[in-house]
Amino acid sequence: MFRYIVNSGIVAIGVIVVSIVSALLSGYALSKIRFKGSSLVLVLALSTMMIPFEMTMIPQYLLFHTLNLIDTYWVFYLPALNYAFGTFLAKQFMDQLPTALREAAIIDGAKERTVFWKIYFPLCIPIVATMIILQFLAVWNDLLWPLLALNSPDKYTIQLGLAMFTYNQGLNKLP
């Protein structure tokens, strides 16, 4: 059981880091940087939330199988790059922050990366905490994707380990 908890922690921490960094960067770009088609990008990102996971799990599995990534932690980290709900939350939160902060920093000679990490990221700590909690609960409780993506028991997450333990115990009780 301890190994399953460690595996779940590895998966959860990796997915949280990847998804939150990606969501914050894309939310910042959609909120503060004006570019052609930004509203279309937001609509396309949000439209991915309308497709249930059950419809995309087999194509995702086939893609990761083709890339030889099945039974690795990459099958959890790569899909986390598109955290559409987090992008939406970050964009809405950053819309409330003054754009004058960015303009003043750029006038003072700061690069876009510096503006984001030194000015906007510290102001986004409340939304980061919210996204961490939401992502942790989603990843920790996930059973279906680890069941498909992981083959070796030494990489099972806690939910998958408990399901296999329960399943095996039930088999032992059959006549």
CSV table of C-alpha atoms in Angstrom, one decimal:
chain,number,residue,atom,x,y,z
A,1,MET,CA,0.0,0.0,0.0
A,2,PHE,CA,2.8,2.4,0.8
A,3,ARG,CA,4.1,2.0,-2.8
A,4,TYR,CA,0.7,2.8,-4.2
A,5,ILE,CA,0.5,6.0,-2.1
A,6,VAL,CA,4.0,7.0,-3.3
A,7,ASN,CA,3.0,6.4,-6.9
A,8,SER,CA,-0.2,8.5,-6.4
A,9,GLY,CA,1.9,11.2,-4.9
A,10,ILE,CA,4.3,11.2,-7.9
A,11,VAL,CA,1.5,11.3,-10.3
A,12,ALA,CA,-0.4,14.0,-8.4
A,13,ILE,CA,2.6,16.3,-7.9
A,14,GLY,CA,3.6,16.0,-11.6
A,15,VAL,CA,0.1,16.6,-12.9
A,16,ILE,CA,-0.4,19.5,-10.6
A,17,VAL,CA,2.9,21.2,-11.6
A,18,VAL,CA,2.4,20.7,-15.3
A,19,SER,CA,-1.3,21.7,-15.4
A,20,ILE,CA,-1.0,24.7,-13.2
A,21,VAL,CA,2.1,26.1,-15.0
A,22,SER,CA,0.4,25.6,-18.3
A,23,ALA,CA,-2.9,27.0,-17.2
A,24,LEU,CA,-1.2,30.1,-15.6
A,25,LEU,CA,0.9,30.8,-18.7
A,26,SER,CA,-2.0,30.4,-21.1
A,27,GLY,CA,-4.3,32.4,-18.8
A,28,TYR,CA,-1.8,35.2,-18.7
A,29,ALA,CA,-1.4,35.2,-22.4
A,30,LEU,CA,-5.1,35.2,-23.0
A,31,SER,CA,-5.7,37.9,-20.4
A,32,LYS,CA,-2.8,40.4,-20.8
A,33,ILE,CA,-1.3,39.9,-24.2
A,34,ARG,CA,-3.4,41.1,-27.1
A,35,PHE,CA,-3.0,38.9,-30.2
A,36,LYS,CA,-5.2,38.1,-33.1
A,37,GLY,CA,-7.5,35.1,-32.4
A,38,SER,CA,-7.2,35.1,-28.7
A,39,SER,CA,-10.9,34.7,-28.2
A,40,LEU,CA,-10.9,31.8,-30.6
A,41,VAL,CA,-8.1,30.1,-28.7
A,42,LEU,CA,-10.1,30.5,-25.5
A,43,VAL,CA,-13.3,29.1,-27.1
A,44,LEU,CA,-11.3,26.1,-28.5
A,45,ALA,CA,-9.7,25.4,-25.1
A,46,LEU,CA,-13.1,25.6,-23.4
A,47,SER,CA,-14.8,23.5,-26.0
A,48,THR,CA,-12.5,20.6,-25.0
A,49,MET,CA,-14.3,20.6,-21.7
A,50,MET,CA,-17.5,19.6,-23.5
A,51,ILE,CA,-16.1,16.3,-24.7
A,52,PRO,CA,-16.4,13.6,-22.1
A,53,PHE,CA,-13.2,11.7,-21.2
A,54,GLU,CA,-14.9,8.5,-22.1
A,55,MET,CA,-14.9,9.6,-25.8
A,56,THR,CA,-11.2,10.5,-25.8
A,57,MET,CA,-9.7,7.8,-23.7
A,58,ILE,CA,-9.3,5.2,-26.5
A,59,PRO,CA,-7.7,7.7,-28.9
A,60,GLN,CA,-5.4,8.9,-26.1
A,61,TYR,CA,-4.5,5.3,-25.3
A,62,LEU,CA,-3.8,4.5,-28.9
A,63,LEU,CA,-1.6,7.6,-29.2
A,64,PHE,CA,0.4,6.8,-26.1
A,65,HIS,CA,0.7,3.2,-27.2
A,66,THR,CA,2.1,4.3,-30.5
A,67,LEU,CA,4.5,6.6,-28.7
A,68,ASN,CA,5.5,3.7,-26.4
A,69,LEU,CA,4.5,5.7,-23.3
A,70,ILE,CA,2.0,3.2,-21.9
A,71,ASP,CA,3.0,2.2,-18.3
A,72,THR,CA,5.0,5.4,-17.7
A,73,TYR,CA,4.0,8.5,-15.8
A,74,TRP,CA,4.1,10.5,-19.0
A,75,VAL,CA,0.5,9.3,-19.8
A,76,PHE,CA,-0.6,11.5,-16.9
A,77,TYR,CA,1.7,14.5,-17.4
A,78,LEU,CA,1.2,15.1,-21.1
A,79,PRO,CA,-2.7,15.4,-21.1
A,80,ALA,CA,-2.3,17.7,-18.1
A,81,LEU,CA,-0.8,20.3,-20.5
A,82,ASN,CA,-4.4,21.1,-21.6
A,83,TYR,CA,-6.0,22.1,-18.3
A,84,ALA,CA,-8.8,24.1,-19.9
A,85,PHE,CA,-10.7,24.8,-16.6
A,86,GLY,CA,-7.5,26.1,-15.0
A,87,THR,CA,-6.8,28.2,-18.1
A,88,PHE,CA,-10.3,29.7,-17.8
A,89,LEU,CA,-9.9,30.3,-14.0
A,90,ALA,CA,-6.5,31.9,-14.5
A,91,LYS,CA,-7.7,34.1,-17.3
A,92,GLN,CA,-10.7,35.3,-15.3
A,93,PHE,CA,-8.6,36.0,-12.3
A,94,MET,CA,-5.9,37.8,-14.3
A,95,ASP,CA,-8.6,39.9,-16.0
A,96,GLN,CA,-9.2,41.5,-12.6
A,97,LEU,CA,-5.6,42.4,-12.1
A,98,PRO,CA,-4.5,45.8,-13.5
A,99,THR,CA,-2.8,45.8,-16.9
A,100,ALA,CA,-0.9,48.9,-15.8
A,101,LEU,CA,1.4,46.7,-13.8
A,102,ARG,CA,2.5,44.9,-17.0
A,103,GLU,CA,2.8,48.2,-18.9
A,104,ALA,CA,4.9,49.8,-16.2
A,105,ALA,CA,7.2,46.8,-16.0
A,106,ILE,CA,7.7,46.7,-19.8
A,107,ILE,CA,8.5,50.4,-19.8
A,108,ASP,CA,11.1,49.8,-17.1
A,109,GLY,CA,12.7,47.2,-19.4
A,110,ALA,CA,11.3,43.9,-18.0
A,111,LYS,CA,10.8,41.0,-20.4
A,112,GLU,CA,7.5,39.2,-20.6
A,113,ARG,CA,8.8,36.3,-18.6
A,114,THR,CA,9.9,38.6,-15.8
A,115,VAL,CA,6.6,40.4,-15.8
A,116,PHE,CA,4.7,37.1,-15.3
A,117,TRP,CA,7.0,35.4,-12.7
A,118,LYS,CA,7.8,38.5,-10.6
A,119,ILE,CA,4.6,40.5,-10.8
A,120,TYR,CA,1.6,38.4,-11.8
A,121,PHE,CA,2.5,35.0,-10.4
A,122,PRO,CA,2.7,36.3,-6.7
A,123,LEU,CA,-0.7,37.9,-7.2
A,124,CYS,CA,-2.2,34.7,-8.4
A,125,ILE,CA,-1.5,32.6,-5.3
A,126,PRO,CA,-5.2,32.3,-4.3
A,127,ILE,CA,-6.1,30.9,-7.7
A,128,VAL,CA,-3.1,28.7,-7.7
A,129,ALA,CA,-4.2,27.2,-4.3
A,130,THR,CA,-7.7,26.6,-5.7
A,131,MET,CA,-6.3,24.9,-8.8
A,132,ILE,CA,-4.0,22.7,-6.6
A,133,ILE,CA,-6.9,21.5,-4.5
A,134,LEU,CA,-9.1,20.8,-7.5
A,135,GLN,CA,-6.3,19.0,-9.5
A,136,PHE,CA,-5.2,17.0,-6.5
A,137,LEU,CA,-8.7,15.7,-5.8
A,138,ALA,CA,-9.2,14.8,-9.5
A,139,VAL,CA,-5.9,13.0,-9.9
A,140,TRP,CA,-5.9,11.2,-6.5
A,141,ASN,CA,-9.5,9.8,-7.1
A,142,ASP,CA,-9.0,8.8,-10.7
A,143,LEU,CA,-9.4,5.1,-11.4
A,144,LEU,CA,-10.3,4.7,-15.1
A,145,TRP,CA,-7.2,6.3,-16.8
A,146,PRO,CA,-4.7,4.5,-14.5
A,147,LEU,CA,-6.5,1.3,-15.1
A,148,LEU,CA,-6.0,1.7,-18.8
A,149,ALA,CA,-2.6,3.3,-18.9
A,150,LEU,CA,-0.7,1.3,-16.2
A,151,ASN,CA,0.2,-2.4,-16.6
A,152,SER,CA,2.8,-3.1,-14.0
A,153,PRO,CA,1.6,-3.3,-10.3
A,154,ASP,CA,4.7,-1.5,-9.1
A,155,LYS,CA,3.3,1.7,-10.8
A,156,TYR,CA,-0.3,1.4,-9.6
A,157,THR,CA,-1.9,4.4,-7.9
A,158,ILE,CA,-3.7,4.0,-4.6
A,159,GLN,CA,-7.1,3.8,-6.3
A,160,LEU,CA,-6.0,1.2,-8.7
A,161,GLY,CA,-4.2,-0.7,-6.0
A,162,LEU,CA,-7.3,-0.7,-3.8
A,163,ALA,CA,-9.5,-1.8,-6.7
A,164,MET,CA,-7.2,-4.7,-7.5
A,165,PHE,CA,-7.0,-5.7,-3.9
A,166,THR,CA,-10.8,-5.7,-3.6
A,167,TYR,CA,-11.1,-7.6,-6.9
A,168,ASN,CA,-8.6,-10.2,-5.9
A,169,GLN,CA,-10.2,-10.6,-2.4
A,170,GLY,CA,-13.6,-11.2,-4.1
A,171,LEU,CA,-12.1,-13.8,-6.4
A,172,ASN,CA,-10.8,-15.7,-3.4
A,173,LYS,CA,-14.3,-16.0,-1.9
A,174,LEU,CA,-15.8,-17.5,-5.0
A,175,PRO,CA,-16.6,-21.3,-4.8
